[in-house]
Tab-separated table of C-alpha atoms in Angstrom:
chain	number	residue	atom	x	y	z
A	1	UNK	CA	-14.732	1.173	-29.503
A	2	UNK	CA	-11.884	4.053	-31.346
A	3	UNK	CA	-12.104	6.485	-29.483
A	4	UNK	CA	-13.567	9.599	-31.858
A	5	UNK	CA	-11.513	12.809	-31.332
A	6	UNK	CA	-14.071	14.797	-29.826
A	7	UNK	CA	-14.122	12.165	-26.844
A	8	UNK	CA	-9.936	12.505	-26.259
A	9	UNK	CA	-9.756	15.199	-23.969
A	10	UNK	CA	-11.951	13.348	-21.462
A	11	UNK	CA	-10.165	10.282	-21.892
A	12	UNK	CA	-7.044	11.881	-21.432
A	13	UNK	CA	-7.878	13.443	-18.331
A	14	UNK	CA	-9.032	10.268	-16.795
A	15	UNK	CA	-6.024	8.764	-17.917
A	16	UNK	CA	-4.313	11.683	-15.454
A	17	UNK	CA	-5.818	11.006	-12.775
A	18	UNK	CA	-5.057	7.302	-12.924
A	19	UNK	CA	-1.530	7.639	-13.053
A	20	UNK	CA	-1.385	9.451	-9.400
A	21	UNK	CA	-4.340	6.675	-8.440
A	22	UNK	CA	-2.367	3.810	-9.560
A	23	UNK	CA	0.801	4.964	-7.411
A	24	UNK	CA	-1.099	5.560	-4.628
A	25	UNK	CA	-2.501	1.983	-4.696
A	26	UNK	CA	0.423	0.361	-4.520
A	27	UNK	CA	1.012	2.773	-1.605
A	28	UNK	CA	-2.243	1.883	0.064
A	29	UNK	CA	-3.204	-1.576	-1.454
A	30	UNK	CA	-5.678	-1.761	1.614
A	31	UNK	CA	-7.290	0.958	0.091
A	32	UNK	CA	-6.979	0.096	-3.809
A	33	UNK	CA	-6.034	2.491	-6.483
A	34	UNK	CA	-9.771	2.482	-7.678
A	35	UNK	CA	-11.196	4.178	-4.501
A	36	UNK	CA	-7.898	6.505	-4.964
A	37	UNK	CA	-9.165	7.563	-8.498
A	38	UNK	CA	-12.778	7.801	-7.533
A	39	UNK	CA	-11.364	10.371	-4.414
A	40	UNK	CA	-9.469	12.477	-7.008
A	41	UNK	CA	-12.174	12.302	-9.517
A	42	UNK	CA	-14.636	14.148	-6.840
A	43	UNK	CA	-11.911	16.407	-5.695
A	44	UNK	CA	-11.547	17.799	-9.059
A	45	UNK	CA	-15.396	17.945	-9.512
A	46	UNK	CA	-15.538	20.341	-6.697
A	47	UNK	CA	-13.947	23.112	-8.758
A	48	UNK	CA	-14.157	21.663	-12.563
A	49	UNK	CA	-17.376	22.861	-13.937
A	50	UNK	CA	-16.954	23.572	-17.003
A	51	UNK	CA	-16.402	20.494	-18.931
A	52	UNK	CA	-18.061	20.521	-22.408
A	53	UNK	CA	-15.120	19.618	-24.033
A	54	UNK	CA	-14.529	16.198	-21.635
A	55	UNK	CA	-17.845	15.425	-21.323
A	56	UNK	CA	-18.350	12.661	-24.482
A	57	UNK	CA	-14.492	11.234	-23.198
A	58	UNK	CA	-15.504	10.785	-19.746
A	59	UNK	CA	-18.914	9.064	-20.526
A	60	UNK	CA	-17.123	6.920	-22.924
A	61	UNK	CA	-14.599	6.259	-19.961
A	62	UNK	CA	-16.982	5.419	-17.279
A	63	UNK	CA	-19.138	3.113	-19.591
A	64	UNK	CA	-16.873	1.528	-22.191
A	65	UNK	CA	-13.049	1.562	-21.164
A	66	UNK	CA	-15.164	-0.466	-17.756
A	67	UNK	CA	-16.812	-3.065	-20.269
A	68	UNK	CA	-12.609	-3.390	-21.779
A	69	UNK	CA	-11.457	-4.204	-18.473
A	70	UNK	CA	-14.069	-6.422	-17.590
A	71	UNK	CA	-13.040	-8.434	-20.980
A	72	UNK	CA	-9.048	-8.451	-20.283
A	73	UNK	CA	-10.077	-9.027	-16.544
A	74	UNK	CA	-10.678	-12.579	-17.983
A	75	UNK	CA	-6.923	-13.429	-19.397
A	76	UNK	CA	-6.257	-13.663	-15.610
A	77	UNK	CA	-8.671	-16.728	-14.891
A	78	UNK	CA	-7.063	-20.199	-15.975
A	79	UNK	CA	-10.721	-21.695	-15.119
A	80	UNK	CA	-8.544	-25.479	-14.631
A	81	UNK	CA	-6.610	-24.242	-12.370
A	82	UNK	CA	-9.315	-22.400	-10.653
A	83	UNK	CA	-11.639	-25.470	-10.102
A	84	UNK	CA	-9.395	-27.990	-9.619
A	85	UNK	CA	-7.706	-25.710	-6.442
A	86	UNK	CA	-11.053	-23.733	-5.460
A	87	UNK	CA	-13.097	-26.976	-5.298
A	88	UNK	CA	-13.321	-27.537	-1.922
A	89	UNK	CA	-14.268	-23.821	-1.294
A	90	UNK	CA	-16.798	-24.057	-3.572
A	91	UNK	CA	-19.754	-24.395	-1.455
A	92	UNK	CA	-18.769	-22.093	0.991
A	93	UNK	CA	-18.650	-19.577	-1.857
A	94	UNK	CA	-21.912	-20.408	-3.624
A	95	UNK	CA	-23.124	-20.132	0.333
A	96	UNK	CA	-21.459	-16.975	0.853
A	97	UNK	CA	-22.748	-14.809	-2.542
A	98	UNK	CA	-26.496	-16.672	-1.875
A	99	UNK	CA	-26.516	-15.006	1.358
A	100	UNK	CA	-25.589	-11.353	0.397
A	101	UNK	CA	-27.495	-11.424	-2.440
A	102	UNK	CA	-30.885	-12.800	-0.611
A	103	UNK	CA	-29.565	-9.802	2.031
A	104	UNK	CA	-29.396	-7.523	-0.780
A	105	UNK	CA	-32.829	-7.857	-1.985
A	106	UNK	CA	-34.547	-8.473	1.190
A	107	UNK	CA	-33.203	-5.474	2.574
A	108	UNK	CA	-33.482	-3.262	-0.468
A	109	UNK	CA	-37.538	-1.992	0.134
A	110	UNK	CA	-36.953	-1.871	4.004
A	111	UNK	CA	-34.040	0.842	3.944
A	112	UNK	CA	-35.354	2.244	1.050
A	113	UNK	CA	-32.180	1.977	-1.591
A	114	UNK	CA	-32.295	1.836	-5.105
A	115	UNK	CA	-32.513	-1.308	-6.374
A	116	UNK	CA	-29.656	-0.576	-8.405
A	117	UNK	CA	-27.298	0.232	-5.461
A	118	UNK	CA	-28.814	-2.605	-3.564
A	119	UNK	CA	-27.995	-4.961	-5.944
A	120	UNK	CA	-24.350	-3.321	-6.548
A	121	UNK	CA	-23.971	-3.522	-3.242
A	122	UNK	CA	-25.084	-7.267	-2.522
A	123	UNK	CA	-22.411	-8.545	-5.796
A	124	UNK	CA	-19.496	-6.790	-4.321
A	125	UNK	CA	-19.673	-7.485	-1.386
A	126	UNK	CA	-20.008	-11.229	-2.187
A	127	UNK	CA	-17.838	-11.972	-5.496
A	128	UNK	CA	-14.706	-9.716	-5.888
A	129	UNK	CA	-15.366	-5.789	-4.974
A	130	UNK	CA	-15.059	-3.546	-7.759
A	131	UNK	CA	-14.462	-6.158	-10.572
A	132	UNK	CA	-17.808	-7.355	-9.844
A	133	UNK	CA	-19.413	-4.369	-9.625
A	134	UNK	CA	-17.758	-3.202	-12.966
A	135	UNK	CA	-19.072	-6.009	-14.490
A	136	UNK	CA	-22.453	-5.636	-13.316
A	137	UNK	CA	-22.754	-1.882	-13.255
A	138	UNK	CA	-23.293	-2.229	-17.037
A	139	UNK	CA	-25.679	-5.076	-16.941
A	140	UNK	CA	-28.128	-3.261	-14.332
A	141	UNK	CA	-27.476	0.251	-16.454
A	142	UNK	CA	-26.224	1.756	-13.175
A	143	UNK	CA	-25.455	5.824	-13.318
A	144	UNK	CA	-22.194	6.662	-11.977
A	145	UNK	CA	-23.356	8.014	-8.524
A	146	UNK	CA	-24.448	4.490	-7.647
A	147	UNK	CA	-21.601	3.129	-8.658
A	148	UNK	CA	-19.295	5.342	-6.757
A	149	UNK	CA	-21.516	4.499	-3.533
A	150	UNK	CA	-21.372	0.659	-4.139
A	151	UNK	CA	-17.442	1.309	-4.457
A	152	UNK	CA	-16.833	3.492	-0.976
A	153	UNK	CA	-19.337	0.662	0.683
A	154	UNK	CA	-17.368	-2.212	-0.553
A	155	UNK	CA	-13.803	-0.199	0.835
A	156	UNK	CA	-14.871	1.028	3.752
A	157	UNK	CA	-15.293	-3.128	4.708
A	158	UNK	CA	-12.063	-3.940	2.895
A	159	UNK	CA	-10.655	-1.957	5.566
A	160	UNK	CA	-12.648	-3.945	8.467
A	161	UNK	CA	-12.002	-6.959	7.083
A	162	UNK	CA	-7.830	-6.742	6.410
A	163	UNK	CA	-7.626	-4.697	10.243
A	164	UNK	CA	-10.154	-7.093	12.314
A	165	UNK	CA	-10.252	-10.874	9.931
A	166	UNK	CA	-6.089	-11.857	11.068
A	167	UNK	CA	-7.180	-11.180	15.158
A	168	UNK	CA	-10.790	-12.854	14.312
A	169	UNK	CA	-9.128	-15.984	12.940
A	170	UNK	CA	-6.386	-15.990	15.896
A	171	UNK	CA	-9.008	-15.870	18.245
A	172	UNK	CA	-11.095	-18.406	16.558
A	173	UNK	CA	-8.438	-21.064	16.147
A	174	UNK	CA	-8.375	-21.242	12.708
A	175	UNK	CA	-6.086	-23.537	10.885
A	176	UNK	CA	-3.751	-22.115	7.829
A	177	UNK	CA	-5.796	-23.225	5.155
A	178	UNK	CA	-8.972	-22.693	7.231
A	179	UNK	CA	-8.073	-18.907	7.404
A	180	UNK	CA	-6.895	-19.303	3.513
A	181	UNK	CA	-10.580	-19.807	2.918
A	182	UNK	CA	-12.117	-17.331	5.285
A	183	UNK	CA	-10.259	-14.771	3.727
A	184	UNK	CA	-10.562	-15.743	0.317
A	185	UNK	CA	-14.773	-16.147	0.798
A	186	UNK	CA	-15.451	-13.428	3.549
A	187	UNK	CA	-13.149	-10.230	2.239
A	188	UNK	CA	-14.306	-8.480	-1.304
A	189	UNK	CA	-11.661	-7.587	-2.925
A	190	UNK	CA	-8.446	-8.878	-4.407
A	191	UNK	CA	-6.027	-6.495	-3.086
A	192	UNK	CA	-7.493	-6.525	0.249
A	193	UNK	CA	-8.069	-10.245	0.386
A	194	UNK	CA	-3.881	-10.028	-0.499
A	195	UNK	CA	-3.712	-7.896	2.627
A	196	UNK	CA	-5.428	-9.852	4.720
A	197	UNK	CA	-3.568	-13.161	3.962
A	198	UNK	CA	-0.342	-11.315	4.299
A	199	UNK	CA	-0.725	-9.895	7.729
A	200	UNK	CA	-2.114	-13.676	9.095
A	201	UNK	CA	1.333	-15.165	7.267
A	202	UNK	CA	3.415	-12.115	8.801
A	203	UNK	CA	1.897	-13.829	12.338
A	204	UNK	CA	1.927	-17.345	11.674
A	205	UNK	CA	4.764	-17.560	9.527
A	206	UNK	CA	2.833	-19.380	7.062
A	207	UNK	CA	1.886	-19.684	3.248
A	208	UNK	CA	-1.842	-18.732	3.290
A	209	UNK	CA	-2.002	-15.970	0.590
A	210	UNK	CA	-1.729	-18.689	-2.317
A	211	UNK	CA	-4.791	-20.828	-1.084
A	212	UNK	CA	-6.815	-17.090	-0.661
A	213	UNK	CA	-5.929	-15.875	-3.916
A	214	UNK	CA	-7.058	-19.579	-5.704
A	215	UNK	CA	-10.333	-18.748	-3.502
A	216	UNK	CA	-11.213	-14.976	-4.574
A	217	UNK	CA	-10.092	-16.027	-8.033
A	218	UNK	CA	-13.025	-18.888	-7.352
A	219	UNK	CA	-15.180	-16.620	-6.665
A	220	UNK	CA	-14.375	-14.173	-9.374
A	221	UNK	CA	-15.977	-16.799	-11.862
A	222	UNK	CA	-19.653	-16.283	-9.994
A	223	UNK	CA	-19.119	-12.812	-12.208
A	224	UNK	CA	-20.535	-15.055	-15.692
A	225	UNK	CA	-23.769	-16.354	-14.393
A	226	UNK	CA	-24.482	-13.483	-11.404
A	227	UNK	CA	-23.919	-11.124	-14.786
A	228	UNK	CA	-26.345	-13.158	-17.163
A	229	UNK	CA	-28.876	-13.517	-15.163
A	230	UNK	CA	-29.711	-9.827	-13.606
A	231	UNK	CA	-29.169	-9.379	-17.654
A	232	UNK	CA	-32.137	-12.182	-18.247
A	233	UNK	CA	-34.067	-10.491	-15.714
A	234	UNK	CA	-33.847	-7.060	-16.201
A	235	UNK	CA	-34.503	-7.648	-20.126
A	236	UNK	CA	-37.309	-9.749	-19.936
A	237	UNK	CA	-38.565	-6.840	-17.168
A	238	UNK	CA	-38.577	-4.197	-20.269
A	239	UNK	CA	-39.875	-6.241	-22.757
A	240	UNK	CA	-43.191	-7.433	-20.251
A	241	UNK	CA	-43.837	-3.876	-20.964
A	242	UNK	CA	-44.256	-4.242	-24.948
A	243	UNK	CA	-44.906	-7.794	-25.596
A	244	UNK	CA	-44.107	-10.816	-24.288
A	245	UNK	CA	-43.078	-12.289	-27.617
A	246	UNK	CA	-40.767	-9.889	-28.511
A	247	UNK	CA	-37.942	-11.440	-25.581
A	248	UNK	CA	-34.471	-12.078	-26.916
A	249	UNK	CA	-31.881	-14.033	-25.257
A	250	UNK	CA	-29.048	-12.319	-27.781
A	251	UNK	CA	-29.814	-8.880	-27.420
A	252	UNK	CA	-30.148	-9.610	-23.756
A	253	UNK	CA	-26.522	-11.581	-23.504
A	254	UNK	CA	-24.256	-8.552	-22.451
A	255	UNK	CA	-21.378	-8.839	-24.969
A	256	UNK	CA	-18.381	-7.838	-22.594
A	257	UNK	CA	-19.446	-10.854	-20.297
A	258	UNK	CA	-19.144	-13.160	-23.570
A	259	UNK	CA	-15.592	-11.711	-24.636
A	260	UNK	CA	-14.351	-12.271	-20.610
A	261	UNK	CA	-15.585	-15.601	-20.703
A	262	UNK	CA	-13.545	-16.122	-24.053
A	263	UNK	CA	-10.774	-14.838	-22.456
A	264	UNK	CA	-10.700	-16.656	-19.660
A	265	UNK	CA	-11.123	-20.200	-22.148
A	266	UNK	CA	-7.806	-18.737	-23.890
A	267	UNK	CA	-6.179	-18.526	-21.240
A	268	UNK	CA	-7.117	-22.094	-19.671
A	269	UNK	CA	-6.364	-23.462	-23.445
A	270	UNK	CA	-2.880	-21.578	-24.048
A	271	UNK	CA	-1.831	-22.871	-20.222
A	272	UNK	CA	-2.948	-26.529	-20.443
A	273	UNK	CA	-0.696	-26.531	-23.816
A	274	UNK	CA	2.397	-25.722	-22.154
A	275	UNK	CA	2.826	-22.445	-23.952
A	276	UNK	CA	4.438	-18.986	-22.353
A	277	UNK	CA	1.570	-17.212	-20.349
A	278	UNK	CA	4.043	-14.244	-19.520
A	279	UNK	CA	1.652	-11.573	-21.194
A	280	UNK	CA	-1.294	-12.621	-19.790
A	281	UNK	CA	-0.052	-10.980	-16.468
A	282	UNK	CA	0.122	-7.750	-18.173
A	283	UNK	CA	-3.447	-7.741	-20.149
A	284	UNK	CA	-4.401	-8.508	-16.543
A	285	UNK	CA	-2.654	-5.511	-15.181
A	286	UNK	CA	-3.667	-3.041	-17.986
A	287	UNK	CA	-7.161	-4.143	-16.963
A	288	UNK	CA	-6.766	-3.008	-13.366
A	289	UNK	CA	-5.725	-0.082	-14.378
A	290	UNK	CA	-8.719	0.195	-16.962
A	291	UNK	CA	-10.162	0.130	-14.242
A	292	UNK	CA	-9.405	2.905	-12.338
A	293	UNK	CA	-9.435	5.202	-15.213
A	294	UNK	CA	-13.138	4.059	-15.140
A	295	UNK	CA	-13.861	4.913	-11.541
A	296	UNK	CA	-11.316	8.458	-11.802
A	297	UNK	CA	-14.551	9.169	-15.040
A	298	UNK	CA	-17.540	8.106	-12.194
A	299	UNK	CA	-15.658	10.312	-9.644
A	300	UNK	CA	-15.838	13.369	-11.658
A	301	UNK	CA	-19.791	12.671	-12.416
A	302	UNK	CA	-20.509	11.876	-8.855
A	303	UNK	CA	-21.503	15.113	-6.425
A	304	UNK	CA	-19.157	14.479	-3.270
A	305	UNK	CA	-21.912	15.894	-0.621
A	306	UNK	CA	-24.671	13.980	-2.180
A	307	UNK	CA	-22.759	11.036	-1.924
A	308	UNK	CA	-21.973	11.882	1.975
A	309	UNK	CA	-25.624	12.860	2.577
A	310	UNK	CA	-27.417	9.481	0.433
A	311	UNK	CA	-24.393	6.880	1.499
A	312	UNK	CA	-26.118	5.977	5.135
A	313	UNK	CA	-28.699	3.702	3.940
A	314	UNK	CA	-26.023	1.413	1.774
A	315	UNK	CA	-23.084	1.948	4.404
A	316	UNK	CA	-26.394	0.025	6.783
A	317	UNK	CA	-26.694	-2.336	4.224
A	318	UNK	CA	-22.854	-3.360	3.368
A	319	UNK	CA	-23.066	-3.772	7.120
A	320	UNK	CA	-25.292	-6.482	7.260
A	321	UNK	CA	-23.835	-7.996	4.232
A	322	UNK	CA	-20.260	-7.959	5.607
A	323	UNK	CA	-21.379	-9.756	8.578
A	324	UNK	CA	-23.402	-12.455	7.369
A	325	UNK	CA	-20.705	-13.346	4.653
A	326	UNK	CA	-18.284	-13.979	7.397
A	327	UNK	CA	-21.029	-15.634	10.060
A	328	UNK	CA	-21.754	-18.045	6.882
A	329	UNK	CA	-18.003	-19.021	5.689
A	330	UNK	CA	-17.497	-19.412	9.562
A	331	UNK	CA	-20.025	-21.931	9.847
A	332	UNK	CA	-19.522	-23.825	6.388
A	333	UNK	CA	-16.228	-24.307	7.131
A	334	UNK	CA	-16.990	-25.945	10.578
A	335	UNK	CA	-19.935	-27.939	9.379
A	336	UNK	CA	-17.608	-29.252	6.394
A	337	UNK	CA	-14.760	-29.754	9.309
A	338	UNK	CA	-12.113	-27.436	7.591
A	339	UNK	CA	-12.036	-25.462	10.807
């Protein structure tokens, strides 16, 4: 993965326009620095044409720097830790991600969306946003259009959720640690599932953020066997079309997804040990911010009016996906009597 020199000036661009992304997501966590870089990568689209020499550094961005975050993504799971906490959420989040993924594909043929978007779509809004759909954008070879649409989808219902989910909950009744797990099942990303949890403790004077995070980070593990089997799928797909012997479970296995889940067993090991876990916290951050250097590279490959013109159909779609997350963790959570 060395970067060869002919790919530096793209990389080094993206890395630019992360820097001002970053910022403003600390800013705007509501928003996310990701959306931020995906924004300024358009923007400068709009007026950047020609671009031979960033063109082999902002491919390698969008497709490879992605798969490196994904992998350091994983020093931030302690998978003890995670199941021993996130237990009793458990099947309100295998509940949750069955239902926007059975949206997802039921939905896909009626509106008419690429399967690919559909299925970006469906993952992030059910396991963790843009992490997911970084992870599976990969997987399902995604081009970088789709992936920017999954991304605005899954934002534009971060905001909903962290604006609307505190009132929802007040109105609702919902206990401390009942909210805890509505936010940490029902809102897609990290930052915004933060956000959420914040403004409900800012009202209640409570504690609820830790029991959301352990919750999203929960969910964040669905990443592994979502991942491996649209990989499964999609492989044995392309080789029904040459022979049916020919099917490989190790060239399917997407590499990146084993290296995260060895990460995330290094982590659980070096913690259970007793042994300093400082630096974790900053492989973890340095993969956030992978990240966004990713999405600044699909911003500056993704046509801002197409986007505006195509995005109806998944906007619809996120929609429906948004609301029958929350209907669902709503309803587990009663039937289980956590409510």
């Amino acid at each position: 993965m060395s970067i060869h020199l002919r790919k530096l000036p793209g990389f080094l661009l993206c890395l630019l326009l992360a820097f001002p992304a970053w910022y403003l997501g600390h800013l705007f966590p509501i928003i996310g620095a990701p959306v931020f870089a995906i924004l300024l990568g358009m923007l400068l689209a709009l007026v950047y044409h020609k671009r031979d020499s960033t063109k082999e550094g902002i491919a390698f961005t969008s497709k490879y720097i992605l798969q490196l975050a994904v992998v350091l993504l994983g020093f931030g799971l302690n998978l003890a830790q995670v199941m021993t906490v996130g237990m009793q959420s458990l099947p309100i989040i295998i509940a949750t991600i069955s239902t926007s993924l059975l949206v997802a594909y039921g939905l896909q043929k009626w509106l008419q969306i690429d399967v690919n978007i559909a299925t970006l779509v469906g993952v992030g809004s059910s396991i963790c946003g843009g992490s997911a759909i970084a992870a599976t954008a990969p997987v399902v070879k995604a081009k970088d259009d789709e992936i920017a649409k999954a991304i605005s989808v899954v934002f534009l219902f971060n905001i909903l959720a962290a604006l609307l989910f505190p009132m929802l909950g007040q109105l609702l009744g919902l206990s401390n640690e009942g909210f805890a797990i509505f936010a940490g099942t029902a809102v897609n990303d990290t930052s915004s599932v933060t956000a959420t949890a914040t403004a409900w403790d800012a009202i209640h004077q409570s504690n609820t953020l830790d029991g959301a995070t352990i919750v999203k980070l929960t969910r964040t593990l669905a990443i592994i066997p979502i991942t491996l089997g649209l990989s499964l799928y999609r492989a044995k797909k392309e080789q029904e079309s040459i022979s049916k012997d020919s099917f490989s479970f190790r060239k399917s296995f997407p590499s990146f997804i084993f290296f995260f889940l060895v990460a995330s067993l290094i982590t659980t090991l070096i913690t259970s040990m007793g042994m300093p876990t400082f630096f974790f916290r900053y492989l973890k951050d340095l993969s956030k911010f992978f990240i966004v250097m990713a999405m600044a590279a699909i911003g500056l490959n993704t046509h801002f009016g197409k986007l505006i013109k195509t995005g109806g159909h998944a906007i619809l779609l996120g929609a429906i996906c948004w609301v029958a997350i929350t209907a669902v963790s709503l309803v587990m959570q009663q039937w289980l009597g956590i409510w």
